Amino acid sequence: MDYLPIFLKLTDEPCLVVGGGETAQRKIDLLLRARAQITVVAPDITNHIHTLVKRGRIDYIRDQFYDEYLDKTRIVIIATNNIDTNKRVAAAARKLRLPINVVDQPALCDFIIPSIVDRSPVIVAVGTGGTSPVLARILRAKLETIIPASYGQLAILARDFRAKVRSKLPTTQQRRAFWEQVFQGPIAEMMFSGKENKARHLLNKLLNSADPHSFKQGEVYLVGAGPGDPDLLTFRALRLMQQADVVLYDRLVSDGVLDLVRREADRIYVGKKRAQHEVPQNKINQLLVDLAKSGKRVLRLKGGDPFIFGRGSEEIEDLFHNGIPFQVIPGITAASGCASYAGIPLTHRDFAQSCVFVTGHLQSENLELNWKQLCQPSQTVVVYMSLTGLDTICKQMINHGSPAHLPAALIQQGTTSDQRVVCGTLNTLPGLVSKLKIKPPTLLIIGEVVQLHSMLNWFQPGQSELGTLQLGNTG
Ligand code: SAH
């Protein structure tokens, strides 16, 4: 190990920054976050630094560097654009045994400023020993995605309860087990979703229970898995998927998404094909309650968004009645996913001022839709579960006043490598589709906006693979 990572307290400590350009500016911003008392020495400074000076946040000496400026400082950051100046300042500081950082010149540095993920008071620092700041930044970006924004709040909660936990649980081992339970269970999740009072209440309850380790509180995460492409998951969805003990998923959840669920989690397929639900809805609801009651972290993974034609609310009503904590994580709904990946904007200043989502699911062989409302001009209509009813839908819209030449598109397995877009009109689409072997799920989009597909159609799965291959060959 070439460098020992340490966290230095610089609150109100004098720090000297030599140089006034953009690199100096970045370091100044960082030192400000650490509440250091900063003095900048430079003949010239950026507008941003100038503003900080004007607002009294930092001191500025408009001058060349002289050794005397090192007199009172605790650390020195050297960031001029002149290598000789940098060397000269570093030599002077070294004589005084001051810790030195010279931006972009690791050979002259005593310390390196890492890339950081700031969830104060929790801070994660990534360093590459000065070899590659870009690599550190990429790694940092990955960490940013897996550490919830309110992780620091969790640390503050732990601090507040530390003394109480210590008096209640005398051994280190007991305390470690206790905190692991807190940080990986519903208490942490309550903090992350902004329910601090509830979290504190539950923590107290856990601590006051006769045996904190036998106290089991499960929870349910109702997570939107999006339309297929795993890259479209939210950070929160991914995090919860990776901490679940058991997952209940249905047919619409893509394999790519399912692969991201924690490997050790039990997987329960609950089906949901049209008209033949593998596990009846009330059984799914009950299963969620039972699993959570047994202390499990239960992931209910649903295609698209759980609150759009997903019966998500029905599933959690029972949880509410049973006092089981739950969270609902939105997903990209098929309409958004398919529209974007097919290059069909759902609204457009010239073509559509509104957009409606309806389901084309046949209720007892009849499609009971408000046809008049659907036939409004300047509107995009998105029909979920539309394949069986496609013919009826197109006919009814024409019968109720929509022009027969109104553009319409059927999107098969949107956002996946099997995406296919069939474009036509209300008149021609059913015929076109009947000639093709279309695989579910499919989404129907009707409206003038569909004509933009020919121009905005950026996602062409077959071809993009070829593109990657060619890139690989040339690289
Ligand atoms: N909650 C889901 C919708 C569930 S209803 C969501 O928000 O997307 C199921 C219907 O969604 C399917 O019949 C189909 O119309 C649509 N759908 C879901 N994923 C799709 C995809 N990848 N491509 C096309 N349609 C999709």
Short mmCIF file of C-alpha atoms and ligand atoms in Angstrom, two decimals:
data_model
loop_
_atom_site.label_atom_id
_atom_site.label_comp_id
_atom_site.label_asym_id
_atom_site.label_seq_id
_atom_site.Cartn_x
_atom_site.Cartn_y
_atom_site.Cartn_z
CA MET A 1 0.00 0.00 0.00
CA ASP A 2 1.61 3.25 -1.13
CA TYR A 3 -0.81 5.52 0.69
CA LEU A 4 -2.60 5.19 4.01
CA PRO A 5 -6.17 6.46 3.74
CA ILE A 6 -7.01 8.78 6.62
CA PHE A 7 -9.85 11.24 7.18
CA LEU A 8 -8.50 14.59 8.24
CA LYS A 9 -10.50 17.04 10.30
CA LEU A 10 -10.01 20.49 8.80
CA THR A 11 -12.88 22.45 10.33
CA ASP A 12 -11.64 26.03 10.84
CA GLU A 13 -8.08 24.96 10.05
CA PRO A 14 -6.03 27.23 7.77
CA CYS A 15 -5.38 25.67 4.35
CA LEU A 16 -3.39 27.24 1.56
CA VAL A 17 -4.26 26.85 -2.09
CA VAL A 18 -1.63 28.08 -4.53
CA GLY A 19 -3.16 28.79 -7.94
CA GLY A 20 -6.47 30.28 -9.02
CA GLY A 21 -7.53 28.28 -12.07
CA GLU A 22 -10.20 25.65 -12.51
CA THR A 23 -8.25 22.83 -10.88
CA ALA A 24 -7.64 25.03 -7.85
CA GLN A 25 -11.32 25.90 -7.87
CA ARG A 26 -12.34 22.23 -7.59
CA LYS A 27 -10.08 21.71 -4.60
CA ILE A 28 -11.36 24.89 -2.98
CA ASP A 29 -14.94 23.66 -3.29
CA LEU A 30 -13.94 20.41 -1.63
CA LEU A 31 -12.09 22.15 1.20
CA LEU A 32 -15.13 24.35 1.73
CA ARG A 33 -17.27 21.25 2.20
CA ALA A 34 -14.82 20.23 4.93
CA ARG A 35 -15.33 23.73 6.44
CA ALA A 36 -11.64 24.62 6.17
CA GLN A 37 -10.40 28.19 6.41
CA ILE A 38 -9.00 28.73 2.95
CA THR A 39 -6.49 31.22 1.62
CA VAL A 40 -5.80 31.36 -2.10
CA VAL A 41 -2.57 32.80 -3.44
CA ALA A 42 -2.57 33.54 -7.16
CA PRO A 43 -2.07 36.46 -9.51
CA ASP A 44 -5.41 35.64 -11.09
CA ILE A 45 -8.56 33.75 -10.10
CA THR A 46 -11.62 32.34 -11.86
CA ASN A 47 -14.99 34.07 -11.64
CA HIS A 48 -16.25 31.36 -9.32
CA ILE A 49 -13.33 31.84 -6.88
CA HIS A 50 -13.86 35.58 -7.14
CA THR A 51 -17.49 35.13 -6.07
CA LEU A 52 -16.39 33.05 -3.08
CA VAL A 53 -13.97 35.82 -2.08
CA LYS A 54 -16.68 38.47 -2.44
CA ARG A 55 -19.04 36.42 -0.29
CA GLY A 56 -16.38 36.17 2.42
CA ARG A 57 -16.12 32.39 2.15
CA ILE A 58 -12.37 32.40 1.45
CA ASP A 59 -9.39 34.78 1.68
CA TYR A 60 -7.46 35.86 -1.36
CA ILE A 61 -3.92 37.12 -1.73
CA ARG A 62 -3.39 38.51 -5.20
CA ASP A 63 0.30 37.79 -5.53
CA GLN A 64 3.04 35.43 -6.63
CA PHE A 65 3.87 32.74 -4.15
CA TYR A 66 6.32 33.63 -1.36
CA ASP A 67 7.55 31.22 1.31
CA GLU A 68 6.05 33.34 4.08
CA TYR A 69 2.54 32.39 2.90
CA LEU A 70 3.23 28.93 4.29
CA ASP A 71 3.70 30.22 7.81
CA LYS A 72 0.38 29.37 9.37
CA THR A 73 -1.11 26.72 7.16
CA ARG A 74 -1.92 23.08 8.04
CA ILE A 75 -1.84 21.70 4.49
CA VAL A 76 -0.91 23.01 1.05
CA ILE A 77 -2.63 22.36 -2.23
CA ILE A 78 -0.62 23.39 -5.23
CA ALA A 79 -2.52 23.88 -8.45
CA THR A 80 -0.78 26.40 -10.68
CA ASN A 81 -0.41 25.68 -14.38
CA ASN A 82 3.38 26.09 -14.19
CA ILE A 83 5.37 22.96 -13.36
CA ASP A 84 8.39 24.91 -12.10
CA THR A 85 6.24 27.00 -9.76
CA ASN A 86 4.58 23.85 -8.49
CA LYS A 87 8.00 22.32 -7.79
CA ARG A 88 9.28 25.44 -6.07
CA VAL A 89 6.24 25.73 -3.77
CA ALA A 90 6.40 22.00 -3.00
CA ALA A 91 10.10 22.28 -2.05
CA ALA A 92 9.40 25.19 0.28
CA ALA A 93 6.49 23.38 1.93
CA ARG A 94 8.49 20.19 2.28
CA LYS A 95 11.16 22.08 4.27
CA LEU A 96 8.42 22.90 6.80
CA ARG A 97 7.20 19.27 6.75
CA LEU A 98 3.75 20.41 5.63
CA PRO A 99 1.56 17.82 3.90
CA ILE A 100 1.51 18.65 0.19
CA ASN A 101 -0.82 17.87 -2.65
CA VAL A 102 0.22 18.91 -6.13
CA VAL A 103 -2.65 18.50 -8.53
CA ASP A 104 -1.89 16.01 -11.32
CA GLN A 105 1.71 15.48 -10.17
CA PRO A 106 1.62 12.42 -7.91
CA ALA A 107 5.43 12.31 -7.68
CA LEU A 108 5.37 15.61 -5.76
CA CYS A 109 2.48 14.66 -3.46
CA ASP A 110 2.50 13.62 0.20
CA PHE A 111 -1.20 13.04 0.07
CA ILE A 112 -3.70 12.38 -2.65
CA ILE A 113 -7.25 13.66 -2.63
CA PRO A 114 -9.49 10.71 -3.40
CA SER A 115 -12.72 10.60 -5.33
CA ILE A 116 -15.45 10.68 -2.74
CA VAL A 117 -19.02 9.59 -2.24
CA ASP A 118 -20.39 12.01 0.30
CA ARG A 119 -23.20 10.77 2.50
CA SER A 120 -21.98 12.75 5.47
CA PRO A 121 -21.17 11.67 8.06
CA VAL A 122 -20.57 8.55 5.95
CA ILE A 123 -17.84 9.16 3.40
CA VAL A 124 -16.43 6.67 0.94
CA ALA A 125 -13.05 7.53 -0.54
CA VAL A 126 -11.62 5.94 -3.67
CA GLY A 127 -7.98 6.32 -4.58
CA THR A 128 -5.83 4.81 -7.30
CA GLY A 129 -2.51 5.93 -5.87
CA GLY A 130 -2.44 8.77 -8.36
CA THR A 131 -2.38 6.36 -11.30
CA SER A 132 -5.75 7.18 -12.80
CA PRO A 133 -8.20 9.74 -11.47
CA VAL A 134 -10.63 8.73 -14.24
CA LEU A 135 -10.71 5.15 -12.98
CA ALA A 136 -11.38 6.43 -9.48
CA ARG A 137 -14.22 8.55 -10.80
CA ILE A 138 -15.80 5.62 -12.64
CA LEU A 139 -15.62 3.50 -9.51
CA ARG A 140 -17.08 6.35 -7.51
CA ALA A 141 -20.00 6.62 -9.92
CA LYS A 142 -20.72 2.93 -9.38
CA LEU A 143 -20.70 3.40 -5.62
CA GLU A 144 -22.98 6.41 -5.93
CA THR A 145 -25.61 4.14 -7.43
CA ILE A 146 -25.60 1.58 -4.64
CA ILE A 147 -25.36 3.81 -1.58
CA PRO A 148 -28.73 5.38 -0.83
CA ALA A 149 -28.79 9.17 -0.65
CA SER A 150 -29.84 9.14 2.99
CA TYR A 151 -27.18 6.70 4.20
CA GLY A 152 -25.75 9.45 6.38
CA GLN A 153 -29.07 9.72 8.24
CA LEU A 154 -28.69 6.08 9.17
CA ALA A 155 -25.29 6.80 10.68
CA ILE A 156 -26.81 9.63 12.70
CA LEU A 157 -29.53 7.31 13.96
CA ALA A 158 -26.88 4.80 15.01
CA ARG A 159 -24.96 7.54 16.82
CA ASP A 160 -28.07 8.61 18.72
CA PHE A 161 -28.78 5.07 19.91
CA ARG A 162 -25.21 3.99 20.53
CA ALA A 163 -25.12 4.52 24.29
CA LYS A 164 -28.48 2.87 24.82
CA VAL A 165 -27.50 -0.16 22.77
CA ARG A 166 -24.22 -0.45 24.65
CA SER A 167 -25.96 -0.54 28.01
CA LYS A 168 -28.59 -3.01 26.86
CA LEU A 169 -26.24 -5.36 24.97
CA PRO A 170 -23.00 -5.81 26.89
CA THR A 171 -20.89 -7.87 24.44
CA THR A 172 -19.40 -6.70 21.15
CA GLN A 173 -20.80 -9.74 19.42
CA GLN A 174 -24.35 -8.99 20.56
CA ARG A 175 -24.04 -5.42 19.45
CA ARG A 176 -22.66 -6.38 16.05
CA ALA A 177 -25.55 -8.77 15.42
CA PHE A 178 -28.00 -6.13 16.57
CA TRP A 179 -26.67 -3.42 14.28
CA GLU A 180 -26.50 -5.79 11.32
CA GLN A 181 -30.18 -6.44 11.82
CA VAL A 182 -30.89 -2.72 12.00
CA PHE A 183 -28.83 -1.71 8.96
CA GLN A 184 -30.17 -4.42 6.67
CA GLY A 185 -33.82 -4.49 7.57
CA PRO A 186 -36.95 -2.40 7.77
CA ILE A 187 -35.46 0.20 10.12
CA ALA A 188 -32.85 1.17 7.53
CA GLU A 189 -35.47 1.11 4.80
CA MET A 190 -37.70 3.43 6.83
CA MET A 191 -34.84 5.90 7.10
CA PHE A 192 -34.18 5.70 3.36
CA SER A 193 -37.80 6.40 2.57
CA GLY A 194 -37.98 9.38 4.88
CA LYS A 195 -39.89 7.80 7.78
CA GLU A 196 -37.44 8.76 10.49
CA ASN A 197 -39.92 8.82 13.37
CA LYS A 198 -41.18 5.37 12.53
CA ALA A 199 -37.62 4.10 12.28
CA ARG A 200 -36.77 5.47 15.71
CA HIS A 201 -39.93 3.97 17.15
CA LEU A 202 -39.16 0.55 15.73
CA LEU A 203 -35.56 0.72 16.89
CA ASN A 204 -36.74 1.43 20.42
CA LYS A 205 -39.22 -1.41 20.20
CA LEU A 206 -36.53 -3.78 19.01
CA LEU A 207 -34.17 -2.73 21.79
CA ASN A 208 -36.83 -3.04 24.47
CA SER A 209 -38.05 -6.45 23.36
CA ALA A 210 -37.00 -9.25 25.68
CA ASP A 211 -34.64 -10.77 23.13
CA PRO A 212 -33.77 -8.38 20.31
CA HIS A 213 -32.46 -11.24 18.17
CA SER A 214 -35.65 -13.21 18.14
CA PHE A 215 -37.57 -10.08 17.15
CA LYS A 216 -38.48 -10.53 13.51
CA GLN A 217 -40.05 -7.91 11.33
CA GLY A 218 -40.35 -8.63 7.65
CA GLU A 219 -41.18 -6.16 4.93
CA VAL A 220 -42.31 -6.04 1.34
CA TYR A 221 -40.83 -4.14 -1.58
CA LEU A 222 -43.26 -3.70 -4.44
CA VAL A 223 -40.84 -2.93 -7.23
CA GLY A 224 -41.41 -1.90 -10.82
CA ALA A 225 -39.10 -3.98 -13.01
CA GLY A 226 -39.62 -1.84 -16.10
CA PRO A 227 -40.45 -3.10 -19.58
CA GLY A 228 -37.47 -5.43 -20.05
CA ASP A 229 -34.12 -3.72 -20.48
CA PRO A 230 -32.40 -4.08 -17.07
CA ASP A 231 -30.62 -0.75 -17.59
CA LEU A 232 -33.98 0.94 -17.05
CA LEU A 233 -34.25 -0.09 -13.40
CA THR A 234 -34.02 2.62 -10.76
CA PHE A 235 -31.16 2.66 -8.25
CA ARG A 236 -33.57 1.93 -5.45
CA ALA A 237 -35.10 -1.02 -7.29
CA LEU A 238 -31.67 -2.52 -7.82
CA ARG A 239 -30.66 -2.04 -4.19
CA LEU A 240 -33.81 -3.69 -2.88
CA MET A 241 -33.49 -6.51 -5.39
CA GLN A 242 -30.04 -7.19 -4.01
CA GLN A 243 -31.12 -7.44 -0.40
CA ALA A 244 -34.29 -9.51 -0.75
CA ASP A 245 -34.66 -12.93 0.88
CA VAL A 246 -37.40 -14.03 -1.47
CA VAL A 247 -38.78 -12.76 -4.77
CA LEU A 248 -42.26 -13.20 -6.26
CA TYR A 249 -42.20 -12.40 -9.95
CA ASP A 250 -44.44 -12.84 -12.93
CA ARG A 251 -44.22 -13.43 -16.63
CA LEU A 252 -43.54 -9.83 -17.61
CA VAL A 253 -40.30 -9.60 -15.65
CA SER A 254 -37.43 -10.11 -18.09
CA ASP A 255 -34.64 -12.62 -17.50
CA GLY A 256 -32.09 -9.83 -17.57
CA VAL A 257 -33.85 -8.11 -14.68
CA LEU A 258 -34.32 -11.33 -12.75
CA ASP A 259 -30.61 -12.04 -13.02
CA LEU A 260 -29.96 -8.97 -10.91
CA VAL A 261 -31.91 -10.27 -7.92
CA ARG A 262 -29.69 -11.48 -5.07
CA ARG A 263 -28.51 -14.94 -5.97
CA GLU A 264 -29.41 -16.46 -2.61
CA ALA A 265 -33.01 -15.19 -2.73
CA ASP A 266 -35.73 -17.83 -3.14
CA ARG A 267 -37.59 -17.35 -6.41
CA ILE A 268 -41.33 -17.86 -6.62
CA TYR A 269 -43.01 -17.63 -10.02
CA VAL A 270 -46.55 -16.40 -9.71
CA GLY A 271 -47.37 -16.42 -13.39
CA LYS A 272 -50.09 -14.19 -14.76
CA LYS A 273 -50.74 -15.17 -18.31
CA ARG A 274 -53.85 -13.67 -19.84
CA ALA A 275 -56.90 -15.30 -18.30
CA GLN A 276 -54.94 -18.06 -16.58
CA HIS A 277 -53.31 -16.63 -13.52
CA GLU A 278 -50.88 -19.30 -12.33
CA VAL A 279 -51.34 -18.23 -8.72
CA PRO A 280 -54.68 -16.53 -8.06
CA GLN A 281 -54.45 -12.91 -6.95
CA ASN A 282 -55.75 -13.54 -3.43
CA LYS A 283 -53.13 -16.27 -2.96
CA ILE A 284 -50.38 -13.86 -4.02
CA ASN A 285 -51.67 -11.28 -1.54
CA GLN A 286 -51.70 -13.87 1.24
CA LEU A 287 -48.25 -15.17 0.34
CA LEU A 288 -46.81 -11.68 0.67
CA VAL A 289 -48.34 -11.33 4.13
CA ASP A 290 -47.18 -14.77 5.30
CA LEU A 291 -43.62 -14.38 4.06
CA ALA A 292 -43.25 -10.93 5.61
CA LYS A 293 -44.71 -12.18 8.90
CA SER A 294 -42.05 -14.87 9.01
CA GLY A 295 -39.46 -12.08 9.04
CA LYS A 296 -38.46 -12.15 5.39
CA ARG A 297 -37.55 -9.26 3.12
CA VAL A 298 -39.97 -9.94 0.32
CA LEU A 299 -39.49 -8.54 -3.16
CA ARG A 300 -42.62 -8.37 -5.27
CA LEU A 301 -41.26 -7.72 -8.72
CA LYS A 302 -43.73 -6.56 -11.35
CA GLY A 303 -43.29 -5.69 -15.01
CA GLY A 304 -43.32 -1.99 -15.85
CA ASP A 305 -44.73 0.18 -13.10
CA PRO A 306 -46.61 -1.52 -10.26
CA PHE A 307 -49.30 1.15 -10.20
CA ILE A 308 -50.11 1.08 -13.90
CA PHE A 309 -52.38 -1.85 -14.83
CA GLY A 310 -50.38 -3.84 -12.32
CA ARG A 311 -52.84 -4.46 -9.49
CA GLY A 312 -50.05 -3.21 -7.26
CA SER A 313 -52.36 -1.49 -4.81
CA GLU A 314 -54.46 -4.62 -4.28
CA GLU A 315 -51.37 -6.51 -3.26
CA ILE A 316 -50.35 -4.02 -0.65
CA GLU A 317 -53.77 -3.33 0.86
CA ASP A 318 -53.50 -6.58 2.79
CA LEU A 319 -50.04 -5.59 4.00
CA PHE A 320 -51.47 -2.36 5.29
CA HIS A 321 -54.22 -4.21 7.19
CA ASN A 322 -51.60 -6.51 8.71
CA GLY A 323 -49.27 -3.67 9.76
CA ILE A 324 -46.43 -4.89 7.54
CA PRO A 325 -44.03 -2.20 6.33
CA PHE A 326 -43.86 -1.83 2.57
CA GLN A 327 -42.43 0.43 -0.11
CA VAL A 328 -43.56 0.98 -3.68
CA ILE A 329 -40.81 1.65 -6.20
CA PRO A 330 -41.92 3.01 -9.56
CA GLY A 331 -40.72 1.42 -12.76
CA ILE A 332 -40.71 2.59 -16.34
CA THR A 333 -44.11 1.67 -17.62
CA ALA A 334 -44.47 -0.08 -20.99
CA ALA A 335 -45.88 3.10 -22.55
CA SER A 336 -42.78 5.14 -21.71
CA GLY A 337 -40.34 2.36 -22.45
CA CYS A 338 -41.87 1.31 -25.77
CA ALA A 339 -42.46 4.89 -26.89
CA SER A 340 -38.86 5.92 -26.24
CA TYR A 341 -37.32 2.81 -27.73
CA ALA A 342 -39.57 2.97 -30.78
CA GLY A 343 -38.94 6.68 -31.35
CA ILE A 344 -42.60 7.60 -30.89
CA PRO A 345 -43.00 10.59 -28.56
CA LEU A 346 -46.24 10.29 -26.60
CA THR A 347 -46.86 14.01 -26.75
CA HIS A 348 -45.75 16.53 -29.35
CA ARG A 349 -46.48 20.21 -29.73
CA ASP A 350 -47.89 19.75 -33.23
CA PHE A 351 -49.56 16.34 -32.96
CA ALA A 352 -50.67 15.45 -29.45
CA GLN A 353 -51.46 17.61 -26.45
CA SER A 354 -52.68 14.74 -24.34
CA CYS A 355 -52.12 11.05 -23.92
CA VAL A 356 -54.36 8.37 -22.41
CA PHE A 357 -53.45 4.90 -21.22
CA VAL A 358 -56.16 2.25 -21.44
CA THR A 359 -56.29 -1.50 -21.21
CA GLY A 360 -57.62 -3.53 -24.11
CA HIS A 361 -58.17 -6.55 -21.91
CA LEU A 362 -61.45 -8.14 -22.95
CA GLN A 363 -63.99 -8.36 -20.15
CA SER A 364 -66.26 -11.28 -20.99
CA GLU A 365 -65.53 -10.99 -24.72
CA ASN A 366 -66.61 -7.35 -24.73
CA LEU A 367 -64.40 -4.33 -24.87
CA GLU A 368 -66.03 -1.67 -22.75
CA LEU A 369 -64.04 1.44 -23.53
CA ASN A 370 -65.07 5.04 -23.72
CA TRP A 371 -64.64 5.21 -27.50
CA LYS A 372 -65.76 8.82 -27.80
CA GLN A 373 -63.06 9.92 -25.41
CA LEU A 374 -60.43 7.84 -27.21
CA CYS A 375 -61.30 9.38 -30.55
CA GLN A 376 -60.49 12.95 -29.48
CA PRO A 377 -58.17 14.64 -31.98
CA SER A 378 -54.61 15.71 -31.00
CA GLN A 379 -54.36 12.86 -28.56
CA THR A 380 -52.21 9.77 -28.30
CA VAL A 381 -53.91 6.59 -27.15
CA VAL A 382 -51.79 3.84 -25.62
CA VAL A 383 -53.47 0.47 -25.28
CA TYR A 384 -52.02 -2.13 -22.91
CA MET A 385 -52.98 -5.80 -23.39
CA SER A 386 -54.15 -5.06 -26.89
CA LEU A 387 -53.14 -7.98 -29.09
CA THR A 388 -56.35 -10.03 -28.93
CA GLY A 389 -58.53 -6.95 -29.14
CA LEU A 390 -56.51 -5.21 -31.86
CA ASP A 391 -59.02 -5.72 -34.62
CA THR A 392 -61.97 -4.60 -32.46
CA ILE A 393 -60.10 -1.56 -31.14
CA CYS A 394 -59.15 -0.28 -34.61
CA LYS A 395 -62.67 -0.87 -35.98
CA GLN A 396 -64.39 0.78 -33.02
CA MET A 397 -62.17 3.85 -33.25
CA ILE A 398 -63.02 4.26 -36.93
CA ASN A 399 -66.72 3.73 -36.15
CA HIS A 400 -66.59 6.41 -33.48
CA GLY A 401 -65.05 9.05 -35.74
CA SER A 402 -61.29 8.56 -35.91
CA PRO A 403 -59.91 8.80 -39.46
CA ALA A 404 -59.15 5.38 -40.93
CA HIS A 405 -55.69 6.66 -41.94
CA LEU A 406 -54.77 7.61 -38.35
CA PRO A 407 -51.29 6.17 -37.75
CA ALA A 408 -50.99 3.28 -35.30
CA ALA A 409 -48.12 1.07 -34.20
CA LEU A 410 -47.84 -2.23 -32.42
CA ILE A 411 -44.65 -2.70 -30.45
CA GLN A 412 -43.59 -6.20 -29.58
CA GLN A 413 -41.39 -6.78 -26.51
CA GLY A 414 -40.33 -3.15 -26.32
CA THR A 415 -36.85 -2.24 -25.01
CA THR A 416 -35.58 -5.83 -25.42
CA SER A 417 -33.40 -7.39 -28.09
CA ASP A 418 -36.61 -8.83 -29.59
CA GLN A 419 -38.29 -5.46 -30.00
CA ARG A 420 -40.24 -5.15 -33.21
CA VAL A 421 -42.33 -2.20 -34.34
CA VAL A 422 -45.15 -2.67 -36.83
CA CYS A 423 -46.48 0.61 -38.19
CA GLY A 424 -49.67 1.16 -40.12
CA THR A 425 -53.00 2.93 -39.74
CA LEU A 426 -56.21 2.05 -37.94
CA ASN A 427 -57.28 0.59 -41.25
CA THR A 428 -54.17 -1.42 -42.12
CA LEU A 429 -52.54 -2.40 -38.81
CA PRO A 430 -54.69 -5.45 -37.93
CA GLY A 431 -54.04 -6.92 -41.39
CA LEU A 432 -50.29 -6.27 -41.17
CA VAL A 433 -50.08 -7.83 -37.73
CA SER A 434 -52.07 -10.91 -38.69
CA LYS A 435 -49.45 -11.74 -41.34
CA LEU A 436 -46.60 -11.67 -38.83
CA LYS A 437 -45.66 -13.96 -35.96
CA ILE A 438 -46.00 -11.51 -33.12
CA LYS A 439 -44.82 -12.48 -29.64
CA PRO A 440 -46.33 -10.95 -26.48
CA PRO A 441 -46.16 -8.64 -24.69
CA THR A 442 -47.24 -6.01 -27.16
CA LEU A 443 -48.32 -2.42 -26.82
CA LEU A 444 -50.49 -0.43 -29.18
CA ILE A 445 -49.91 3.27 -29.78
CA ILE A 446 -52.44 5.23 -31.82
CA GLY A 447 -52.07 8.82 -32.96
CA GLU A 448 -50.31 11.22 -35.31
CA VAL A 449 -47.12 10.91 -33.25
CA VAL A 450 -46.60 7.41 -34.70
CA GLN A 451 -45.41 8.93 -37.98
CA LEU A 452 -42.31 10.25 -36.18
CA HIS A 453 -41.10 6.67 -35.77
CA SER A 454 -39.54 6.63 -39.25
CA MET A 455 -37.30 9.53 -38.23
CA LEU A 456 -36.67 8.92 -34.51
CA ASN A 457 -36.29 5.17 -34.58
CA TRP A 458 -32.88 4.97 -32.86
CA PHE A 459 -33.11 1.55 -31.22
CA GLN A 460 -32.61 -1.24 -33.70
CA PRO A 461 -31.52 -4.21 -31.64
CA GLY A 462 -30.22 -6.45 -34.46
CA GLN A 463 -28.14 -3.69 -35.98
CA SER A 464 -26.79 -2.32 -32.74
CA GLU A 465 -25.24 -5.71 -32.00
CA LEU A 466 -23.41 -5.51 -35.30
CA GLY A 467 -22.30 -2.01 -34.41
CA THR A 468 -20.80 -3.24 -31.16
CA LEU A 469 -19.02 -6.04 -32.96
CA GLN A 470 -17.48 -3.66 -35.44
CA LEU A 471 -16.41 -1.36 -32.65
CA GLY A 472 -14.82 -4.31 -30.89
CA ASN A 473 -12.88 -5.28 -34.00
CA THR A 474 -11.45 -1.87 -34.62
CA GLY A 475 -10.54 -1.40 -30.95
N1 SAH B 1 -47.51 -2.65 -15.04
C1 SAH B 1 -47.15 -2.84 -16.42
C2 SAH B 1 -48.34 -3.22 -17.28
C3 SAH B 1 -48.94 -4.52 -16.93
S1 SAH B 1 -50.22 -4.96 -18.05
C4 SAH B 1 -46.49 -1.56 -16.94
O1 SAH B 1 -46.51 -0.54 -16.27
O2 SAH B 1 -45.93 -1.61 -18.03
C5 SAH B 1 -49.38 -5.95 -19.21
C6 SAH B 1 -49.28 -5.26 -20.55
O3 SAH B 1 -48.23 -4.31 -20.54
C7 SAH B 1 -48.94 -6.16 -21.69
O4 SAH B 1 -50.06 -6.85 -22.16
C8 SAH B 1 -48.43 -5.19 -22.71
O5 SAH B 1 -49.49 -4.51 -23.32
C9 SAH B 1 -47.71 -4.19 -21.84
N2 SAH B 1 -46.26 -4.44 -21.81
C10 SAH B 1 -45.51 -4.70 -20.74
N3 SAH B 1 -44.22 -4.83 -21.07
C11 SAH B 1 -44.14 -4.62 -22.40
C12 SAH B 1 -43.08 -4.61 -23.35
N4 SAH B 1 -41.83 -4.84 -23.00
N5 SAH B 1 -43.38 -4.38 -24.65
C13 SAH B 1 -44.65 -4.16 -25.03
N6 SAH B 1 -45.69 -4.15 -24.18
C14 SAH B 1 -45.44 -4.39 -22.88
#
